[in-house]
PDB file of C-alpha atoms in Angstrom:
ATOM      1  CA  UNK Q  24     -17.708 -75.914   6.494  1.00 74.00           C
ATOM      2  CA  UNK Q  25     -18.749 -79.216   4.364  1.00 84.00           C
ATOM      3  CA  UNK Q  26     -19.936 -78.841   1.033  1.00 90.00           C
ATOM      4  CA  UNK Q  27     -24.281 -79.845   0.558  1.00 95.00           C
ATOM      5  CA  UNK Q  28     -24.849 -81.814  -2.316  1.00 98.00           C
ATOM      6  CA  UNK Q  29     -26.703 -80.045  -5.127  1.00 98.00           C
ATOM      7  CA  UNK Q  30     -29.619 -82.062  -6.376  1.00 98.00           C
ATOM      8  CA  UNK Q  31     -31.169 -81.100  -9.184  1.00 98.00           C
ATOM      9  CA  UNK Q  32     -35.009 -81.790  -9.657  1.00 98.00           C
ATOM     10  CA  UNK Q  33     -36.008 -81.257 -12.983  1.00 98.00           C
ATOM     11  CA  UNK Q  34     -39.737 -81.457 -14.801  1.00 98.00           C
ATOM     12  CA  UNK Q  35     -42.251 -79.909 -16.392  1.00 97.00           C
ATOM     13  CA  UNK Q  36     -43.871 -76.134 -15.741  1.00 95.00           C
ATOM     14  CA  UNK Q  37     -47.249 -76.460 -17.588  1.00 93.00           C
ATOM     15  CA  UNK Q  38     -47.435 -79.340 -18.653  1.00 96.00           C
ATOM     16  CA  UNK Q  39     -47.037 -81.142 -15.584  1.00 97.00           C
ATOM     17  CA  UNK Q  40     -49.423 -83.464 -14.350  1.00 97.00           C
ATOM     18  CA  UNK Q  41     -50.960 -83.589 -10.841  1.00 98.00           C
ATOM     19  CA  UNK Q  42     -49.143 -86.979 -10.190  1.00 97.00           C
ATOM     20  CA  UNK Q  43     -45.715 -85.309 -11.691  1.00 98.00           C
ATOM     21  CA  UNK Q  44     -46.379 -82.446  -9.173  1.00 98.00           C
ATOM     22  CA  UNK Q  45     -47.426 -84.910  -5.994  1.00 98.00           C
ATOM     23  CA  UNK Q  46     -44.414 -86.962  -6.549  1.00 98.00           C
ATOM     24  CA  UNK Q  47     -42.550 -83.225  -7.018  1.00 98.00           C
ATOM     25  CA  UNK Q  48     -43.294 -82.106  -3.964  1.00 98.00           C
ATOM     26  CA  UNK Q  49     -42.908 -85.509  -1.840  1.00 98.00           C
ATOM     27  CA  UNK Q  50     -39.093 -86.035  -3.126  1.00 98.00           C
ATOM     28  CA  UNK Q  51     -38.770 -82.363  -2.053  1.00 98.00           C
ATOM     29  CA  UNK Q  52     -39.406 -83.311   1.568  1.00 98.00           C
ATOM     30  CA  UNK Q  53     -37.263 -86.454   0.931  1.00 98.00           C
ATOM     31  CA  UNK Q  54     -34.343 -83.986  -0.042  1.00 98.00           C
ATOM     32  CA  UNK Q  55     -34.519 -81.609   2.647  1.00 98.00           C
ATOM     33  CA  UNK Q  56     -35.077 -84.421   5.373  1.00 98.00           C
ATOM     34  CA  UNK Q  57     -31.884 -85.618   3.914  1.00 98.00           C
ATOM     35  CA  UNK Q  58     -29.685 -82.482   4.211  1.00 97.00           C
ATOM     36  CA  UNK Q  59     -28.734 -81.718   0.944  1.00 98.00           C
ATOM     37  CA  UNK Q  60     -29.875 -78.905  -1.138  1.00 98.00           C
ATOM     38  CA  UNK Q  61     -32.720 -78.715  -3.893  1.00 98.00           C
ATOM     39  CA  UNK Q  62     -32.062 -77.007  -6.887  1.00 98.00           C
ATOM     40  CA  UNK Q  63     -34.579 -76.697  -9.496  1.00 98.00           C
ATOM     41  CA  UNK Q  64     -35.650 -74.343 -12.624  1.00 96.00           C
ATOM     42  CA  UNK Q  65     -37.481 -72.029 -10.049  1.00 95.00           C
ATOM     43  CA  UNK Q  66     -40.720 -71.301 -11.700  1.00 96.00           C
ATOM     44  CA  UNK Q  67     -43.677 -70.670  -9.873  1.00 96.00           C
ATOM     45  CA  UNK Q  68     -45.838 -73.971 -11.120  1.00 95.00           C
ATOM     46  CA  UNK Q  69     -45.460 -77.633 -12.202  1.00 98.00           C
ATOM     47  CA  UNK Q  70     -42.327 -79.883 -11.016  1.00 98.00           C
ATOM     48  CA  UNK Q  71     -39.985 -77.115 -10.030  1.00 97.00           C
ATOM     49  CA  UNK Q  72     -42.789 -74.910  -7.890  1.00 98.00           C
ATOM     50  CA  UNK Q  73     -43.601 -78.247  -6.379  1.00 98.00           C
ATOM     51  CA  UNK Q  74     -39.993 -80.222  -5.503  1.00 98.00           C
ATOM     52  CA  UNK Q  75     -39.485 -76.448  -4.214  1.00 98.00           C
ATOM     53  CA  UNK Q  76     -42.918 -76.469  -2.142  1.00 98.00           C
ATOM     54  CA  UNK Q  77     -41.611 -79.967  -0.751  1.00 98.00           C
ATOM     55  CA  UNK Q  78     -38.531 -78.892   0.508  1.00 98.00           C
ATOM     56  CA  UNK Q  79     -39.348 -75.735   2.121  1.00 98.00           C
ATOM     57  CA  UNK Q  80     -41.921 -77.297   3.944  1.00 98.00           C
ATOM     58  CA  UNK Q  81     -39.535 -79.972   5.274  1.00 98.00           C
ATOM     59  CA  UNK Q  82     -37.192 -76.355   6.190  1.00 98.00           C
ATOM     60  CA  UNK Q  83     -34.774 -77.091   3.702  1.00 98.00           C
ATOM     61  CA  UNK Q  84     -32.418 -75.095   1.773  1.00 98.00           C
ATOM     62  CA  UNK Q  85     -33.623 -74.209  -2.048  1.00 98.00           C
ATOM     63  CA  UNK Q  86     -32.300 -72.651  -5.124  1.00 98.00           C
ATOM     64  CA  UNK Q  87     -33.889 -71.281  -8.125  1.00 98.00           C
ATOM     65  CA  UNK Q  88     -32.030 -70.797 -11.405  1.00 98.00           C
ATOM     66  CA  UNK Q  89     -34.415 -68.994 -12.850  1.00 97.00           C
ATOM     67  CA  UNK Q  90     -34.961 -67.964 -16.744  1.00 96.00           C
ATOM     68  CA  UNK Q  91     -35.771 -64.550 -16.703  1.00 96.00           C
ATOM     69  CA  UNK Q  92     -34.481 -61.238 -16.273  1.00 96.00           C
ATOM     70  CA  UNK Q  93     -35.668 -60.998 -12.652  1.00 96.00           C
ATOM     71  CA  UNK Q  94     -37.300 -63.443 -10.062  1.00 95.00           C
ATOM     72  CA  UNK Q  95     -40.614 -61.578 -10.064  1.00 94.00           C
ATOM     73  CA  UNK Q  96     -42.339 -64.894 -11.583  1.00 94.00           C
ATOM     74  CA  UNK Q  97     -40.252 -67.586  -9.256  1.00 97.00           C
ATOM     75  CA  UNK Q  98     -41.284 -69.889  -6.953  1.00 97.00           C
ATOM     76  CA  UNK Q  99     -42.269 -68.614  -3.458  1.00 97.00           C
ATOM     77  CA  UNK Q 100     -40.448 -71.553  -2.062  1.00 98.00           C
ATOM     78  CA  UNK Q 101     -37.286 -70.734  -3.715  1.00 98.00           C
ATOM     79  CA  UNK Q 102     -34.391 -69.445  -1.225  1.00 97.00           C
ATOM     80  CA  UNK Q 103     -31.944 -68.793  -3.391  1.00 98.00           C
ATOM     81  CA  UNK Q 104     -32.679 -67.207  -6.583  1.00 98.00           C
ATOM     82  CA  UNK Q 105     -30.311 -66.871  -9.182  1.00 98.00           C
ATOM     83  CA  UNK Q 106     -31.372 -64.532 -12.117  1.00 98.00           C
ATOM     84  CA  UNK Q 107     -29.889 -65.364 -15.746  1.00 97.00           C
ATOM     85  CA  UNK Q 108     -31.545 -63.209 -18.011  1.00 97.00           C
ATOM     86  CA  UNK Q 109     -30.658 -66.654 -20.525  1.00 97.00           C
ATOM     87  CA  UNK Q 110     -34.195 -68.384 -20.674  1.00 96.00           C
ATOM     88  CA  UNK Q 111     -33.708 -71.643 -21.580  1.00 95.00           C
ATOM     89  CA  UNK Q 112     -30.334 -71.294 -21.923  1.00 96.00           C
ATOM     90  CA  UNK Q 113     -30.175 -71.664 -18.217  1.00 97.00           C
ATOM     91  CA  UNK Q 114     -31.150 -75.056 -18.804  1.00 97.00           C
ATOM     92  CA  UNK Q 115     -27.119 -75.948 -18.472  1.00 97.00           C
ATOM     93  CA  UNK Q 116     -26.042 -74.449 -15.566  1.00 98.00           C
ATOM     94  CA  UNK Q 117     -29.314 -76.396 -13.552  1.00 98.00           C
ATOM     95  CA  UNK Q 118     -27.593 -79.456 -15.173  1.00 98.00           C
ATOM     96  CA  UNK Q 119     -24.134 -78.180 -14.763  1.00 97.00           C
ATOM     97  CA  UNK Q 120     -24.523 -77.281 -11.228  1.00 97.00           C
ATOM     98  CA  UNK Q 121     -26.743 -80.783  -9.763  1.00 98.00           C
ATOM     99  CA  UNK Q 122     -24.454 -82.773  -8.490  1.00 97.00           C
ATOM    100  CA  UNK Q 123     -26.986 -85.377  -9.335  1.00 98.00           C
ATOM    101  CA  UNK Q 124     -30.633 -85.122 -11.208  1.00 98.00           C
ATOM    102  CA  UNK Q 125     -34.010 -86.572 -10.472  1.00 98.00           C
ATOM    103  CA  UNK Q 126     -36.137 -85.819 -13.613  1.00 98.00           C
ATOM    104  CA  UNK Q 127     -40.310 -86.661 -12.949  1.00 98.00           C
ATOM    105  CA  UNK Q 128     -42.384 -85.803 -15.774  1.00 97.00           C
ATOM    106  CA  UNK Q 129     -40.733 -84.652 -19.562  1.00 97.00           C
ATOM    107  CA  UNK Q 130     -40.982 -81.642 -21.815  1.00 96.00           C
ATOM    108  CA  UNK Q 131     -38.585 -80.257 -24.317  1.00 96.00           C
ATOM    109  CA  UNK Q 132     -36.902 -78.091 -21.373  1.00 96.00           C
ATOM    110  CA  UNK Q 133     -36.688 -81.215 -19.356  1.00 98.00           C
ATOM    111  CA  UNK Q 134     -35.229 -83.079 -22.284  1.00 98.00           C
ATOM    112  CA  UNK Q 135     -32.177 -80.646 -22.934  1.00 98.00           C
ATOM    113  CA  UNK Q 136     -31.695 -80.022 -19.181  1.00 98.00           C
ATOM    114  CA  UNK Q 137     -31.147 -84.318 -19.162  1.00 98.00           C
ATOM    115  CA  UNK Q 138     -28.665 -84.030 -21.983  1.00 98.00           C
ATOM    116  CA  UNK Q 139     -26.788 -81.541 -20.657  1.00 98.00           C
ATOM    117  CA  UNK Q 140     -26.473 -83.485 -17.766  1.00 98.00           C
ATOM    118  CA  UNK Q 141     -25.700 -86.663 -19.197  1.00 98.00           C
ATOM    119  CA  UNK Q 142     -23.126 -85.011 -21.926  1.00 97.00           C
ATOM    120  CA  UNK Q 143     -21.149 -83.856 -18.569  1.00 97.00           C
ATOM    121  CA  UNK Q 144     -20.812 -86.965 -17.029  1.00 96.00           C
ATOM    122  CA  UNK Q 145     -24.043 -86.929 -14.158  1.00 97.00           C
ATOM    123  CA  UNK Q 146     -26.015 -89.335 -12.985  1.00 97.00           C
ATOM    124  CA  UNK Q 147     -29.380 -89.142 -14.182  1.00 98.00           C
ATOM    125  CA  UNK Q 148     -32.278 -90.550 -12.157  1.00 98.00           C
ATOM    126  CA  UNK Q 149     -35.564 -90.973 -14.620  1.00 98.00           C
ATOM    127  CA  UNK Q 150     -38.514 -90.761 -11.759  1.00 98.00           C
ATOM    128  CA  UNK Q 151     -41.842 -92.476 -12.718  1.00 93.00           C
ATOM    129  CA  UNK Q 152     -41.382 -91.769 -16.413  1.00 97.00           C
ATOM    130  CA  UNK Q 153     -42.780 -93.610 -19.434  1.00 96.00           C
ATOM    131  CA  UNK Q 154     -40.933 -96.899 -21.664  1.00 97.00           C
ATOM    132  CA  UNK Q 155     -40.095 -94.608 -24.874  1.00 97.00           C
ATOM    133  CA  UNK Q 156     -38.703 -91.737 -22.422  1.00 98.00           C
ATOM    134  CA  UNK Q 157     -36.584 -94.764 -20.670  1.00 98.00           C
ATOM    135  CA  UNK Q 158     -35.365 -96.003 -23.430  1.00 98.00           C
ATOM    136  CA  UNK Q 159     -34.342 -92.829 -25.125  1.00 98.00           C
ATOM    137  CA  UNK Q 160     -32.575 -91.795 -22.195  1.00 98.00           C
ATOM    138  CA  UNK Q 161     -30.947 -95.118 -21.691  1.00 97.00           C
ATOM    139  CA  UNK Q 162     -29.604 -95.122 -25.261  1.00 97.00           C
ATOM    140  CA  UNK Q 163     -27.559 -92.423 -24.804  1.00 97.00           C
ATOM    141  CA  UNK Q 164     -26.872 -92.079 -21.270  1.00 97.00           C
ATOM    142  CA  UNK Q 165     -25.905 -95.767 -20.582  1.00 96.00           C
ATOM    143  CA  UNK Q 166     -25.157 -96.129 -17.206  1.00 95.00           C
ATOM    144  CA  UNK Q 167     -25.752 -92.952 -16.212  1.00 97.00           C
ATOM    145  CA  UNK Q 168     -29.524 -93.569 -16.000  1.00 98.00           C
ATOM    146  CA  UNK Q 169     -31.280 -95.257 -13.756  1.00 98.00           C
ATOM    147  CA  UNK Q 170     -34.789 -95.360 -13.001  1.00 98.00           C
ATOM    148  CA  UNK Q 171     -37.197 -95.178 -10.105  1.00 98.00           C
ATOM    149  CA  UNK Q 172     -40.553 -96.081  -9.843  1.00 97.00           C
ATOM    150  CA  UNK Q 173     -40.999 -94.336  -6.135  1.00 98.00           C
ATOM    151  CA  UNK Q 174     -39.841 -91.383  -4.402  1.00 98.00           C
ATOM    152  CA  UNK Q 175     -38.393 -93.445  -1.741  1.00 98.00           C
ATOM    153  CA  UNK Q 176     -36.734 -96.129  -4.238  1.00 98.00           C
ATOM    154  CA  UNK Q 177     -35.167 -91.969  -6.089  1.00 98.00           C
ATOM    155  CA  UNK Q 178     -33.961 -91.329  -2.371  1.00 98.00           C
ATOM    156  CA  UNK Q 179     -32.378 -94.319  -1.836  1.00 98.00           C
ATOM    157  CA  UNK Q 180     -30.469 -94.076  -5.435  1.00 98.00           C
ATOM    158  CA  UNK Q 181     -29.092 -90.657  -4.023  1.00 98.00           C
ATOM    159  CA  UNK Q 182     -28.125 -91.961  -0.591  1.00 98.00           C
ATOM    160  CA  UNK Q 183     -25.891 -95.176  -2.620  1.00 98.00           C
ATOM    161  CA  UNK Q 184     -24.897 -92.561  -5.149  1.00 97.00           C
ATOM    162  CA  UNK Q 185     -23.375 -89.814  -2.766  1.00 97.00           C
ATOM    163  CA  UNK Q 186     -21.599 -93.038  -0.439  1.00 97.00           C
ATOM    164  CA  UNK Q 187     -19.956 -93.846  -3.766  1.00 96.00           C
ATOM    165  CA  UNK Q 188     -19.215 -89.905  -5.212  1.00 96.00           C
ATOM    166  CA  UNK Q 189     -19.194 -87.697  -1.892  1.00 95.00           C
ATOM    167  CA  UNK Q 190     -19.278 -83.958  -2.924  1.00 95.00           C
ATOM    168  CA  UNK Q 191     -16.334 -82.274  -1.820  1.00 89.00           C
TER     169      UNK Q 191
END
């Protein structure tokens, strides 16, 4: 059996805007038409409930690290639902565990799940996000961010990314 690369779609619960959540839920059918897998914070609204929507809607395989204590207040979409009991704290294993991240839209939630990542060595993909958020990230992630202005343009960063890194 072949490993399914993990990618992590990060954003925004409520404070996600309708364009953060339309490009959520496209790059969530982009993900599943590709065969990999799409992990997310699994809460039931904003940029996880709506990469999540995406991809089940394409029939593809989802996972939900969720927060709380049980998955009573997850995503419907979400497949695969691991319960932490570690609120935010799970924040590092969504970063830990994406093989690589797509981040649309920012909070503080987003922000340390983007850290984590970058502090581990991941490739960081900054989706339709602002200059001061770019450059921020770019500062201290170097060349482990890029940015996308499209979902398609996000895809096609995966695709070259995984040809270079496969996921064993």
């Amino acid at each position: 059996m072949s490993v399914k690369a993990l990618i992590g779609v990060m954003g925004p619960g409520e404070s996600a805007t309708p364009e953060d959540n339309e490009l959520a839920f496209e790059l969530g059918k982009g993900i599943a038409k590709n065969g990999w897998v799409l992990l997310s914070g699994g809460r039931s609204f904003g940029v996880m409930d709506a990469a999540l929507k995406g991809a089940a809607d394409a029939n593809g395989l989802t996972v939900a690290i969720l927060p709380w204590e049980d998955d009573k207040q997850s995503s419907e979409s979400a497949v695969i639902r691991i319960v932490t009991g570690m609120g935010s704290g799970r924040n590092i294993i969504n970063a830990l565990s994406s093989h690589i991240m797509i981040v649309i839209g920012m909070a503080a939630g987003t922000a340390s799940e983007v850290s984590h990542a970058l502090k581990a060595g991941r490739k960081v993909i900054l989706l339709n996000q602002d200059e001061d958020t770019i450059r921020f990230f770019k500062k201290i992630g170097g060349y482990k961010i890029t940015v996308a202005k499209t979902v398609d343009e996000a895809l096609a960063m995966v695709k070259d990314y995984l040809i270079v890194h496969p996921v064993h």
